[in-house]
Short mmCIF file of the N, C-alpha and C atoms (twelve columns), coordinates in Angstrom:
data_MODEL
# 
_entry.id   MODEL 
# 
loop_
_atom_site.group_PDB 
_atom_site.id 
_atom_site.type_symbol 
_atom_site.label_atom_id 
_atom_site.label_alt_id 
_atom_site.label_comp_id 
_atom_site.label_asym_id 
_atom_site.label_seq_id 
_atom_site.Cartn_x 
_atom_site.Cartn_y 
_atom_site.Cartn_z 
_atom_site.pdbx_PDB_model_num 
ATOM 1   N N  . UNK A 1   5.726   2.015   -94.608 1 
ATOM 2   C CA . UNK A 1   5.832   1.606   -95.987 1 
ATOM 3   C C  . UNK A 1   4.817   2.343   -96.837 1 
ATOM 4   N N  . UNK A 2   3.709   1.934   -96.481 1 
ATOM 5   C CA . UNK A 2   2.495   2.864   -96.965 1 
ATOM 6   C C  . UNK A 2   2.102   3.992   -96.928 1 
ATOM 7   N N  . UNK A 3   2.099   4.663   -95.298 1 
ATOM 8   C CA . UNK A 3   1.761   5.478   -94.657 1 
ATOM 9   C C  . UNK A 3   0.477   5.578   -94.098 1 
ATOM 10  N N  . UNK A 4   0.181   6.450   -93.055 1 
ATOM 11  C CA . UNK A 4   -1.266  6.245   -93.021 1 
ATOM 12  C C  . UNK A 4   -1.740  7.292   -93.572 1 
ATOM 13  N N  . UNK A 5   -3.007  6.723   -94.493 1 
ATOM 14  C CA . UNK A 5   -3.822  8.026   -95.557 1 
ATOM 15  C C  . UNK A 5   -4.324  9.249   -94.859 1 
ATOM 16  N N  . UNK A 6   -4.278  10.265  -95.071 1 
ATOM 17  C CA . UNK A 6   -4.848  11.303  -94.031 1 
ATOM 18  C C  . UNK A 6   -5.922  11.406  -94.050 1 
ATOM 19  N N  . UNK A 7   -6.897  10.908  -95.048 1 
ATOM 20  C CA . UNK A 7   -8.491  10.837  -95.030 1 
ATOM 21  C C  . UNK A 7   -8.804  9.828   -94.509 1 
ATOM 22  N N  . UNK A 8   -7.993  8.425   -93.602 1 
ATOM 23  C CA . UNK A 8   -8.222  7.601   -92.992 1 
ATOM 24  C C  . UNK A 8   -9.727  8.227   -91.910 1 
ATOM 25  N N  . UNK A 9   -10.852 7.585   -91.941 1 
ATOM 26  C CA . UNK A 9   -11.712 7.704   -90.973 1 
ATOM 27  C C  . UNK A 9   -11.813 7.044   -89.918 1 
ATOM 28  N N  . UNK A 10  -11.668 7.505   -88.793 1 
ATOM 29  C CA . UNK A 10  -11.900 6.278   -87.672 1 
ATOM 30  C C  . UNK A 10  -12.854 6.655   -87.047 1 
ATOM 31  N N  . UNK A 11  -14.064 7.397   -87.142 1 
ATOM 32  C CA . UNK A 11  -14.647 8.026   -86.141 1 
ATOM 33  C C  . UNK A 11  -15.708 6.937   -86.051 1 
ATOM 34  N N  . UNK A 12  -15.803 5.627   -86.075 1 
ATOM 35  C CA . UNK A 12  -16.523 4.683   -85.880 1 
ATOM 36  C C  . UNK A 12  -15.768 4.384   -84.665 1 
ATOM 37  N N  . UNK A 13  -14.850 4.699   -84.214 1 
ATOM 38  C CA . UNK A 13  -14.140 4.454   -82.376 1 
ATOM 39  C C  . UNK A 13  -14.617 4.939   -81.817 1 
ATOM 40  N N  . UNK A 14  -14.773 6.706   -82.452 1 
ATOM 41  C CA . UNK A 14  -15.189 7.027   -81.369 1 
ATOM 42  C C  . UNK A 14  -16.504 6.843   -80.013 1 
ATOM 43  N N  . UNK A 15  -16.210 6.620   -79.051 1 
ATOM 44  C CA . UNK A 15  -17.513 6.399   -78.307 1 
ATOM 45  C C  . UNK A 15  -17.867 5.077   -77.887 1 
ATOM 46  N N  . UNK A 16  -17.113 4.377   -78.903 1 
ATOM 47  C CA . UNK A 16  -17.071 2.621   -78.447 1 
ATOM 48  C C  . UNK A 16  -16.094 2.781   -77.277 1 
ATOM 49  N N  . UNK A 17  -15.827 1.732   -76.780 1 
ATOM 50  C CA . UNK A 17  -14.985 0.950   -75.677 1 
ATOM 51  C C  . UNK A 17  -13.976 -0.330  -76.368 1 
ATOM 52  N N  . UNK A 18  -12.865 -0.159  -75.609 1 
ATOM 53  C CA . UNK A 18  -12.171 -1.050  -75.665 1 
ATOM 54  C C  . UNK A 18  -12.312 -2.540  -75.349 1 
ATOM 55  N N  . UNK A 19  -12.770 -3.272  -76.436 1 
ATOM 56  C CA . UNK A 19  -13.038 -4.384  -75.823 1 
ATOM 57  C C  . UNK A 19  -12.403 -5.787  -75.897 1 
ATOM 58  N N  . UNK A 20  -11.245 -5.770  -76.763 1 
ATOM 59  C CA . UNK A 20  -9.781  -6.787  -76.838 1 
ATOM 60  C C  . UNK A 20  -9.034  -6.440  -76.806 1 
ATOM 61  N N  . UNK A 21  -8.140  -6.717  -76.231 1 
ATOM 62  C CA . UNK A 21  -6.111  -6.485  -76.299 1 
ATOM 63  C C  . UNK A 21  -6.000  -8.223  -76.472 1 
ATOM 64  N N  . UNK A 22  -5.951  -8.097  -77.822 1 
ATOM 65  C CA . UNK A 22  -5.077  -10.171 -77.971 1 
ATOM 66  C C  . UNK A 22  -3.309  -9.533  -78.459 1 
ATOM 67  N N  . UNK A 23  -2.537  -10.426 -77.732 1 
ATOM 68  C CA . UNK A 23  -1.151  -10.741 -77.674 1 
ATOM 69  C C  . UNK A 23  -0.820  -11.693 -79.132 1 
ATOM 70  N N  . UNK A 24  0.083   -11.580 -79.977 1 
ATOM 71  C CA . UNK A 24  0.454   -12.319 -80.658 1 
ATOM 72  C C  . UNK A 24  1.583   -12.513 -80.191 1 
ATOM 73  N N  . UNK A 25  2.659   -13.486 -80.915 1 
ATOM 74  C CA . UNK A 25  4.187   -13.363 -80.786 1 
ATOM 75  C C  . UNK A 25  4.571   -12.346 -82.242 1 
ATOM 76  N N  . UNK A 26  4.252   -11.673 -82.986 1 
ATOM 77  C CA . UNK A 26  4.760   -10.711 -83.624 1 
ATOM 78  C C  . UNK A 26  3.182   -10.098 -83.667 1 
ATOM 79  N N  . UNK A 27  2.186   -9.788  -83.002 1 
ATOM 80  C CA . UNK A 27  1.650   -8.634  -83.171 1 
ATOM 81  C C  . UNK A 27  0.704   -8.457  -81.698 1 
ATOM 82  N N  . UNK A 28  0.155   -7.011  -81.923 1 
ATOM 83  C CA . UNK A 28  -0.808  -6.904  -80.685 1 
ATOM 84  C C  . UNK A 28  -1.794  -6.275  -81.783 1 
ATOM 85  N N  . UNK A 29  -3.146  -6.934  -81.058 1 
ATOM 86  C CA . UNK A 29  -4.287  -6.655  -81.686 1 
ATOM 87  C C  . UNK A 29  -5.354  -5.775  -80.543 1 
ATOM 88  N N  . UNK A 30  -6.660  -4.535  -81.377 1 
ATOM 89  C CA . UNK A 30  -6.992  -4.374  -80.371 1 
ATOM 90  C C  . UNK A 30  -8.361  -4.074  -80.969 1 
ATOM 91  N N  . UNK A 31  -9.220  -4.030  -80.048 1 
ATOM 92  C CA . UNK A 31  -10.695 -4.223  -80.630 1 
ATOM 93  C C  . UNK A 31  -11.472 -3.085  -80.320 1 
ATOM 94  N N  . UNK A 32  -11.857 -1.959  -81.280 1 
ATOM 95  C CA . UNK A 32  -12.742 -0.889  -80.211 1 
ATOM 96  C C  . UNK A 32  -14.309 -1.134  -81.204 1 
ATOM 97  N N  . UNK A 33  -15.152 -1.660  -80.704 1 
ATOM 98  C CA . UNK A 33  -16.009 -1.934  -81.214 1 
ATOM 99  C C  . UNK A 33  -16.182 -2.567  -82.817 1 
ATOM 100 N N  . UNK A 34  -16.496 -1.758  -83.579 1 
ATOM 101 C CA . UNK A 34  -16.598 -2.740  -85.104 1 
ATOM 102 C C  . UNK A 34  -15.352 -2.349  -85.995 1 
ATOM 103 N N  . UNK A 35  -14.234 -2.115  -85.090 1 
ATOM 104 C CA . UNK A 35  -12.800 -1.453  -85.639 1 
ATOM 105 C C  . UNK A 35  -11.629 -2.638  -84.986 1 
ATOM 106 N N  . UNK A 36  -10.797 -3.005  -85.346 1 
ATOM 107 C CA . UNK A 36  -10.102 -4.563  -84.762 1 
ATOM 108 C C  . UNK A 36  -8.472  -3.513  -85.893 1 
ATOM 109 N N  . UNK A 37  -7.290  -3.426  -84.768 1 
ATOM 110 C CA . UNK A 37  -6.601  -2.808  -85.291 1 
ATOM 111 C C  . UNK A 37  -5.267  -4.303  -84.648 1 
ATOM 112 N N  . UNK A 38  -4.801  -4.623  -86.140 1 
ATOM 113 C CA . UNK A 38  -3.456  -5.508  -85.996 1 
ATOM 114 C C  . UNK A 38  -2.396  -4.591  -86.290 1 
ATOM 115 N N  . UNK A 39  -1.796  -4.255  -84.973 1 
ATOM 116 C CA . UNK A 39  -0.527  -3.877  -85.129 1 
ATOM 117 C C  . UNK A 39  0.992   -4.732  -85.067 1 
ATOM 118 N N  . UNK A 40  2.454   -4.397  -85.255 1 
ATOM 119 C CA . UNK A 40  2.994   -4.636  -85.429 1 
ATOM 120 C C  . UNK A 40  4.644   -3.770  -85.253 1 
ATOM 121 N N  . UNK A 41  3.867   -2.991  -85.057 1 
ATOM 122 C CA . UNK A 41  4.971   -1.470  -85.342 1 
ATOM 123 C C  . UNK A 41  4.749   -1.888  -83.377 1 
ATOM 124 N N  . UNK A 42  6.115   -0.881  -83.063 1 
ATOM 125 C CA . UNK A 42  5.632   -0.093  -81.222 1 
ATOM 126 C C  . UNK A 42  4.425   0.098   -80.905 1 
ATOM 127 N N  . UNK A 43  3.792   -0.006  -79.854 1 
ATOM 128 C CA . UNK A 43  2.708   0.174   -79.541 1 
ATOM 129 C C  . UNK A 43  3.478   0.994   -78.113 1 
ATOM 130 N N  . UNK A 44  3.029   2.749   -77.866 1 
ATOM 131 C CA . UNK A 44  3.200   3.065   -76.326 1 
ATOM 132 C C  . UNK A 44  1.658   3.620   -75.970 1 
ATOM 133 N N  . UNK A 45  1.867   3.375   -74.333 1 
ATOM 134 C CA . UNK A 45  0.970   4.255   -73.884 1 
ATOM 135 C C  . UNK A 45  1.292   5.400   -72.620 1 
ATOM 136 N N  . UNK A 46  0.029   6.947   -73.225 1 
ATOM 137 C CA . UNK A 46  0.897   7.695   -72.378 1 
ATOM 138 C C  . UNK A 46  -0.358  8.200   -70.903 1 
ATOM 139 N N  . UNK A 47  -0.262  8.846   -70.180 1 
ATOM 140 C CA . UNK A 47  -0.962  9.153   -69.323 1 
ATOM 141 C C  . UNK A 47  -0.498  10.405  -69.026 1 
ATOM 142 N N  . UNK A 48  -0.907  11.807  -69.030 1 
ATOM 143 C CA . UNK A 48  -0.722  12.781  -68.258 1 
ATOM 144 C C  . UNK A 48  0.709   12.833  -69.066 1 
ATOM 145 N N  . UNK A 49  0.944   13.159  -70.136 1 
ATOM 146 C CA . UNK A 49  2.017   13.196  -70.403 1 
ATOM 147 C C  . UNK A 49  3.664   12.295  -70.206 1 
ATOM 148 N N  . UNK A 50  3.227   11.694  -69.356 1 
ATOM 149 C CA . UNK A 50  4.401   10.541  -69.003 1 
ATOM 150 C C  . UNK A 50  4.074   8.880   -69.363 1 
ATOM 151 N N  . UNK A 51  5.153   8.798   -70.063 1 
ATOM 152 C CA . UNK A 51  5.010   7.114   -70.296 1 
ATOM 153 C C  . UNK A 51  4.490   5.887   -69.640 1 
ATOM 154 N N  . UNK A 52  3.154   4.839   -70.192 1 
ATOM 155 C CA . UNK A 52  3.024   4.295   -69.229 1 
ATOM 156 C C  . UNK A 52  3.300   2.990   -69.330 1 
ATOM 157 N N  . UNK A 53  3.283   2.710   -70.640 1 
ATOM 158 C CA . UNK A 53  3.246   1.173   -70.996 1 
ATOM 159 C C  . UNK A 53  4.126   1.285   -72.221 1 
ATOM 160 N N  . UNK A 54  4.509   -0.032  -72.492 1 
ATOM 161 C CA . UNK A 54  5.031   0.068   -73.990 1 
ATOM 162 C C  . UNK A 54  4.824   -1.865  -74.667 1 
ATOM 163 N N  . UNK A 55  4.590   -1.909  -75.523 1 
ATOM 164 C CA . UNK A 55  5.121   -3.524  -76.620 1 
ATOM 165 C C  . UNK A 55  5.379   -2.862  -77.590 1 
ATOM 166 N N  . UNK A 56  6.383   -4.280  -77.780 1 
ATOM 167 C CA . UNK A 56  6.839   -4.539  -79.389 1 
ATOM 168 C C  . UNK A 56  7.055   -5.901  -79.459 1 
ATOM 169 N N  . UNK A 57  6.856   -6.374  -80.506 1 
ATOM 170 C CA . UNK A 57  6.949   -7.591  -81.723 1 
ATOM 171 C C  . UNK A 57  8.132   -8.332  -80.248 1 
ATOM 172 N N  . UNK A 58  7.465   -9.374  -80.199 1 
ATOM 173 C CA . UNK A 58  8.581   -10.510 -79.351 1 
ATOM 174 C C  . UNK A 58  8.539   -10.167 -78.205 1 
ATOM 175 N N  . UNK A 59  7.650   -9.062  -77.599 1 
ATOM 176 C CA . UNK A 59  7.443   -8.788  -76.184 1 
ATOM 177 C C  . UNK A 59  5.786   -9.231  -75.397 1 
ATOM 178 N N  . UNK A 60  5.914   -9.807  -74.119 1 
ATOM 179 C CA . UNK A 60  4.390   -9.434  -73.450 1 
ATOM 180 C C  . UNK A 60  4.385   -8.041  -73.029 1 
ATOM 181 N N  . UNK A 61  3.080   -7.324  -73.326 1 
ATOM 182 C CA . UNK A 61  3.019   -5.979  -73.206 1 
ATOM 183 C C  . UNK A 61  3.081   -5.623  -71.361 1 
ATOM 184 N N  . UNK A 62  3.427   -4.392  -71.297 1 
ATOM 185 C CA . UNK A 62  3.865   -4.025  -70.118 1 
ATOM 186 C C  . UNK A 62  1.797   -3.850  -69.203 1 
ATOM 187 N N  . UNK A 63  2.130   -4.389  -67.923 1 
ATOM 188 C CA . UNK A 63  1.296   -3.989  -67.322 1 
ATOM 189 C C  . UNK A 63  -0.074  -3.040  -66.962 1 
ATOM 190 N N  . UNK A 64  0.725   -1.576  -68.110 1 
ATOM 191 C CA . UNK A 64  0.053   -0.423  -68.105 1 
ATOM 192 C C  . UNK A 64  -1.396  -0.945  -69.074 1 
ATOM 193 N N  . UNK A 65  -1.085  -1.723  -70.072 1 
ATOM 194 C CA . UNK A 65  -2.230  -1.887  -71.144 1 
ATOM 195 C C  . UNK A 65  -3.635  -2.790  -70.358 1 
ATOM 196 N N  . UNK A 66  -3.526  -3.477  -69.118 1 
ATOM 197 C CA . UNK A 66  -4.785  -3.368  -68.263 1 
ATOM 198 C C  . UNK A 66  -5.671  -2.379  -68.271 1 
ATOM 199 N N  . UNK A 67  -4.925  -1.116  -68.408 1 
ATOM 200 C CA . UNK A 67  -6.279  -0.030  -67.507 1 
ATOM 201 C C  . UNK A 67  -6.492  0.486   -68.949 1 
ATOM 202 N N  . UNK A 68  -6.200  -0.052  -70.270 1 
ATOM 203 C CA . UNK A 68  -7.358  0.115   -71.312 1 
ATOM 204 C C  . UNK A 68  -8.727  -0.486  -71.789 1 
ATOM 205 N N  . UNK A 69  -8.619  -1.448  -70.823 1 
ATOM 206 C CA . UNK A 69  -9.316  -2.643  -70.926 1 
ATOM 207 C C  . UNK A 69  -10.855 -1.778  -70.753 1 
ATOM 208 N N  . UNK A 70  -11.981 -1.781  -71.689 1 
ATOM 209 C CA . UNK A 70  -13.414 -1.450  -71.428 1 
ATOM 210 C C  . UNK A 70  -13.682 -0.143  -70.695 1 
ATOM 211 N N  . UNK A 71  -12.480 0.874   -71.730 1 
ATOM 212 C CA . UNK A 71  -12.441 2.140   -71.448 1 
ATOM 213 C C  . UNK A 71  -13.144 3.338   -72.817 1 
ATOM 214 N N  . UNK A 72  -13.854 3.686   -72.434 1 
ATOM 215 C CA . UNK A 72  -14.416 4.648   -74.017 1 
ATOM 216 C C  . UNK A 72  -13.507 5.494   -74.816 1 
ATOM 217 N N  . UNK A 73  -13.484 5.985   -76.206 1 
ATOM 218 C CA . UNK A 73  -12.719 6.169   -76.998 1 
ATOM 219 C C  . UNK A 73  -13.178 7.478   -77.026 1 
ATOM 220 N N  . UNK A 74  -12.183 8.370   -76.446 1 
ATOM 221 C CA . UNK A 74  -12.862 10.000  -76.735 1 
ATOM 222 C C  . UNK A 74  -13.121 10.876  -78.275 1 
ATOM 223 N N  . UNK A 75  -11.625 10.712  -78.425 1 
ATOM 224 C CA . UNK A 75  -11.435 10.989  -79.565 1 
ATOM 225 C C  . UNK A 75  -10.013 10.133  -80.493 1 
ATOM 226 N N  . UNK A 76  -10.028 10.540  -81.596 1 
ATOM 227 C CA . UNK A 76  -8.423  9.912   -82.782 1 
ATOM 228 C C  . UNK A 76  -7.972  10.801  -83.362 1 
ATOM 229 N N  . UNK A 77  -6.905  10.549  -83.879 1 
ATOM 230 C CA . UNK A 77  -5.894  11.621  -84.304 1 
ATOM 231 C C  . UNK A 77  -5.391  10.895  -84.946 1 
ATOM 232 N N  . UNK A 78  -5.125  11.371  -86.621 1 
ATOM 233 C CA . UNK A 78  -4.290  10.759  -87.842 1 
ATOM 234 C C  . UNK A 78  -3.514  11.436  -88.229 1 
ATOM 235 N N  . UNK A 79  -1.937  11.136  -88.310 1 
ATOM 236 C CA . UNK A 79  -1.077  12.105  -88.974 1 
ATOM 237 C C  . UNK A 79  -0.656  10.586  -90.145 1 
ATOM 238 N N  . UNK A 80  0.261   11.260  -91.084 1 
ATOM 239 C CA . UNK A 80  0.913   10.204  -91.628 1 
ATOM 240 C C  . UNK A 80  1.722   9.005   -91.082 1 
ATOM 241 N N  . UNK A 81  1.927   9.270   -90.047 1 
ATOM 242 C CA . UNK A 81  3.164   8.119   -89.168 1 
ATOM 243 C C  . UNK A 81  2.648   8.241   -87.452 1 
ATOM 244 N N  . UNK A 82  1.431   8.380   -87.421 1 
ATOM 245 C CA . UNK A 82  0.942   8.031   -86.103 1 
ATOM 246 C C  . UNK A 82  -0.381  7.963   -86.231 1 
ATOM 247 N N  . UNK A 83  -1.531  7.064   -85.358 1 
ATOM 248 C CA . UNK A 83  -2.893  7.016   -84.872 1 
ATOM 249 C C  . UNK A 83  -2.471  7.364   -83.420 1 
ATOM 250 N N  . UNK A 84  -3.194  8.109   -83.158 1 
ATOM 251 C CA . UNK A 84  -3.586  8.437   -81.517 1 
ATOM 252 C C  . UNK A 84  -4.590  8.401   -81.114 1 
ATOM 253 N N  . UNK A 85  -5.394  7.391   -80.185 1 
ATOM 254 C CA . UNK A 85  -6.323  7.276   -79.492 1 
ATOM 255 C C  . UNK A 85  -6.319  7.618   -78.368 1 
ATOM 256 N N  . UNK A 86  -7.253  8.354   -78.060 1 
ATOM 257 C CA . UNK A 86  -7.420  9.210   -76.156 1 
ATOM 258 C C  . UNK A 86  -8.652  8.465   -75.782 1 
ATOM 259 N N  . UNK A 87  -8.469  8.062   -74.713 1 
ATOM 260 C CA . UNK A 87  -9.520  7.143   -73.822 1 
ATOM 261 C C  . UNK A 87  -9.959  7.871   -72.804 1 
ATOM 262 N N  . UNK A 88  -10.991 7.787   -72.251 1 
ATOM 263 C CA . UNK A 88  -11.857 8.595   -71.078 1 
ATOM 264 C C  . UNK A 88  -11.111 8.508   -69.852 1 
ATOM 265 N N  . UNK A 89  -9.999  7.392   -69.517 1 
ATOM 266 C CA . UNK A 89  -9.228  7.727   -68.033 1 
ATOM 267 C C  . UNK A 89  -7.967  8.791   -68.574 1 
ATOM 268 N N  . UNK A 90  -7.771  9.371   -69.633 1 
ATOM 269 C CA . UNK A 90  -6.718  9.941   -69.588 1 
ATOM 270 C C  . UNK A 90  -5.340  9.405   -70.395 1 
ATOM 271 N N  . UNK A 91  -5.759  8.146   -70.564 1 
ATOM 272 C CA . UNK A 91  -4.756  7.203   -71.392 1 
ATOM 273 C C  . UNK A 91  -4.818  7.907   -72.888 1 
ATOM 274 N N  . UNK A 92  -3.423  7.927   -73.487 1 
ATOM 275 C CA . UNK A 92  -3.373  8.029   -74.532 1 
ATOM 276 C C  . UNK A 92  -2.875  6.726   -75.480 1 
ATOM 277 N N  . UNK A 93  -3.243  6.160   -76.542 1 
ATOM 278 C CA . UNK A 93  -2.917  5.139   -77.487 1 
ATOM 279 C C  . UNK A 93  -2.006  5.199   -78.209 1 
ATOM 280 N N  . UNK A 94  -0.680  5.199   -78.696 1 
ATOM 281 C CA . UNK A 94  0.205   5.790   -79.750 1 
ATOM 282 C C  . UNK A 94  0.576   4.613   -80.758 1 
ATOM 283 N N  . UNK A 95  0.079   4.236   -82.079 1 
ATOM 284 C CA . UNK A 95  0.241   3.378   -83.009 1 
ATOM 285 C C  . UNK A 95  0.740   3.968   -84.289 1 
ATOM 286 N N  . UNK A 96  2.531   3.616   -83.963 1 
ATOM 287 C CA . UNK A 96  3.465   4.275   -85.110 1 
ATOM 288 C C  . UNK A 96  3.233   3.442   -86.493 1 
ATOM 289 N N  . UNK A 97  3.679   4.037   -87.769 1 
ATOM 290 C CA . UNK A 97  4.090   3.489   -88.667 1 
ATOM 291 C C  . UNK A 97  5.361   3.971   -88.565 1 
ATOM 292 N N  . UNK A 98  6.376   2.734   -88.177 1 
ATOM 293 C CA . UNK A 98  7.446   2.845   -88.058 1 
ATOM 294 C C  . UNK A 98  8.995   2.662   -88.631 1 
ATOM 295 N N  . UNK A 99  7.929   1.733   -90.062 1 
ATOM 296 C CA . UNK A 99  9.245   1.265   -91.346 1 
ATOM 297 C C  . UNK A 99  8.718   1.625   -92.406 1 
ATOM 298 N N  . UNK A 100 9.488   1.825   -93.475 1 
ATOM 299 C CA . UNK A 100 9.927   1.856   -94.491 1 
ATOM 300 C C  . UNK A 100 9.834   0.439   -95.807 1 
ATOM 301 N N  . UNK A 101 10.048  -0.134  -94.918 1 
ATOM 302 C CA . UNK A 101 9.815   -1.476  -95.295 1 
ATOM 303 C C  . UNK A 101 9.096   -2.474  -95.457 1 
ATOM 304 N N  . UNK A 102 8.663   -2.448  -94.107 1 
ATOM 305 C CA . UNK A 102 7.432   -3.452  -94.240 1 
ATOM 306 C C  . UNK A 102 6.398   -2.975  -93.707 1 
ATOM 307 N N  . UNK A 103 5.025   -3.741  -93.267 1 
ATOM 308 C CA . UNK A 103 3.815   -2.825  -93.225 1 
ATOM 309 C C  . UNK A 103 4.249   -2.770  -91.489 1 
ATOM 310 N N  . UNK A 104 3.090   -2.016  -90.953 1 
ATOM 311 C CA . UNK A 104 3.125   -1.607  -89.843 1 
ATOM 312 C C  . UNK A 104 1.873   -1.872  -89.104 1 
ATOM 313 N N  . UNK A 105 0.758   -2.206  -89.747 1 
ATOM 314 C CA . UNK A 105 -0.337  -2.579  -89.311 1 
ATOM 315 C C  . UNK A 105 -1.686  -2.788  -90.099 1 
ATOM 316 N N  . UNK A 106 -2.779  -3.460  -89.742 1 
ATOM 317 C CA . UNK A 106 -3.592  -3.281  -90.139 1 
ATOM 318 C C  . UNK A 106 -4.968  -3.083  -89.669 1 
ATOM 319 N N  . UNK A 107 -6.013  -2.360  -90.163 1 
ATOM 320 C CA . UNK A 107 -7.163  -2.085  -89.501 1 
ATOM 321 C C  . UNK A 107 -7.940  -2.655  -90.255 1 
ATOM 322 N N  . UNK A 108 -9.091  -3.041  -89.740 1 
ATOM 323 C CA . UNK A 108 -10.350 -4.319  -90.291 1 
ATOM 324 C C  . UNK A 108 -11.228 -3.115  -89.809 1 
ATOM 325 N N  . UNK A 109 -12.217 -2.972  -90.781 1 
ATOM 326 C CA . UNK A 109 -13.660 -2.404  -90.011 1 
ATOM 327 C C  . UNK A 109 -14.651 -3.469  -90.455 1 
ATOM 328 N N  . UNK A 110 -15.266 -3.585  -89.054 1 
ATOM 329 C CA . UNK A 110 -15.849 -5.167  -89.580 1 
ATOM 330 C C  . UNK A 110 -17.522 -5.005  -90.363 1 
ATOM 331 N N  . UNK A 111 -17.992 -4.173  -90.936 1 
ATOM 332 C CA . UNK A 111 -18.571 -3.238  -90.963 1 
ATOM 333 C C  . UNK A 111 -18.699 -3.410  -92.876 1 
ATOM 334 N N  . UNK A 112 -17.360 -3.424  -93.031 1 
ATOM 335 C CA . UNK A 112 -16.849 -3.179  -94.407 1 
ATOM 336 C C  . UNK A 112 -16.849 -4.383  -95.092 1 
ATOM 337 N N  . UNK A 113 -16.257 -4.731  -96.855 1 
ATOM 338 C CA . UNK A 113 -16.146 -5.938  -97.063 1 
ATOM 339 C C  . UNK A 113 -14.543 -6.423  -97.568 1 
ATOM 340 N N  . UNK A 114 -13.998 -5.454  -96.489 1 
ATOM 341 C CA . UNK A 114 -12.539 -5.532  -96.841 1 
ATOM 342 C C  . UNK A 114 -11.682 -5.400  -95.565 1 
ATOM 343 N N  . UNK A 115 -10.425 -5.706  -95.138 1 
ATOM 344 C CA . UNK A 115 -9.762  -5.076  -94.673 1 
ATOM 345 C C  . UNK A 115 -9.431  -3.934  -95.384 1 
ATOM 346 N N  . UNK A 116 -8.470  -2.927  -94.460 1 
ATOM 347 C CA . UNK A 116 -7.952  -1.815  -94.947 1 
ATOM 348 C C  . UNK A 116 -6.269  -2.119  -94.301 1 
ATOM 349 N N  . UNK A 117 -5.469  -2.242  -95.283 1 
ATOM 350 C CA . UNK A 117 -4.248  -2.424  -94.835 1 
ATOM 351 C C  . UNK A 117 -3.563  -1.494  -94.687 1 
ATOM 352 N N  . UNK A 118 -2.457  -1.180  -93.765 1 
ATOM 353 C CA . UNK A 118 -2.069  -0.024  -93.569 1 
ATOM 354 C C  . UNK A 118 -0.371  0.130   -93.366 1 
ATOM 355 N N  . UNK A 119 0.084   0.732   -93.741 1 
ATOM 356 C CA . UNK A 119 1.552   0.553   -93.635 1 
ATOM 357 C C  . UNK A 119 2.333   -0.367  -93.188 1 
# 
């Protein structure tokens, strides 16, 4: 709906660790230090190039999202319609903005005196 801004900064991830995956029934939330990202859109994860995990809205997330659990944040990647987070085992993070319509997520830096809402 929004998109994500391309001057979006996240480099406050980097180097933190993963330290929540909370389950909603329409969202997955995830915590990398003073950064707390509510998504809503697909959430996949990749490894070595092949798919490892996947949620969406009305699903428990697949198994794979364990081995993000209290893993360091190498680096992020912002395009307009994706965040990509790479984690130190090799895991990759993929958080689409995926409608048109409605938002797709939101990021809190807790840090700040605002959320930052995001597509």
């Amino acid at each position: 709906m929004y998109r994500i801004p391309r001057d979006l900064d996240l480099s406050p991830i980097v180097g933190e660790f993963t330290t929540q995956v909370c389950v909603g029934q329409f969202d997955l939330q995830l915590t990398f230090g003073p950064v707390r990202f509510v998504v809503t859109s697909p959430v996949d994860l990749f490894k070595e190039g092949n798919h490892l995990a996947h949620w969406e809205e009305g699903r428990w997330p697949e198994p794979g999202f364990f081995d993000i659990m209290n893993t360091e944040v190498l680096r992020v990647e912002v395009s307009s319609d994706r965040i990509v987070i790479e984690l130190a085992n090799g895991i990759q993070i993929q958080l689409a903005d995926n409608s048109d319509q409605y938002e797709s997520m939101q990021i809190f830096f807790f840090e700040a005196p605002f959320p930052r809402v995001i597509c």
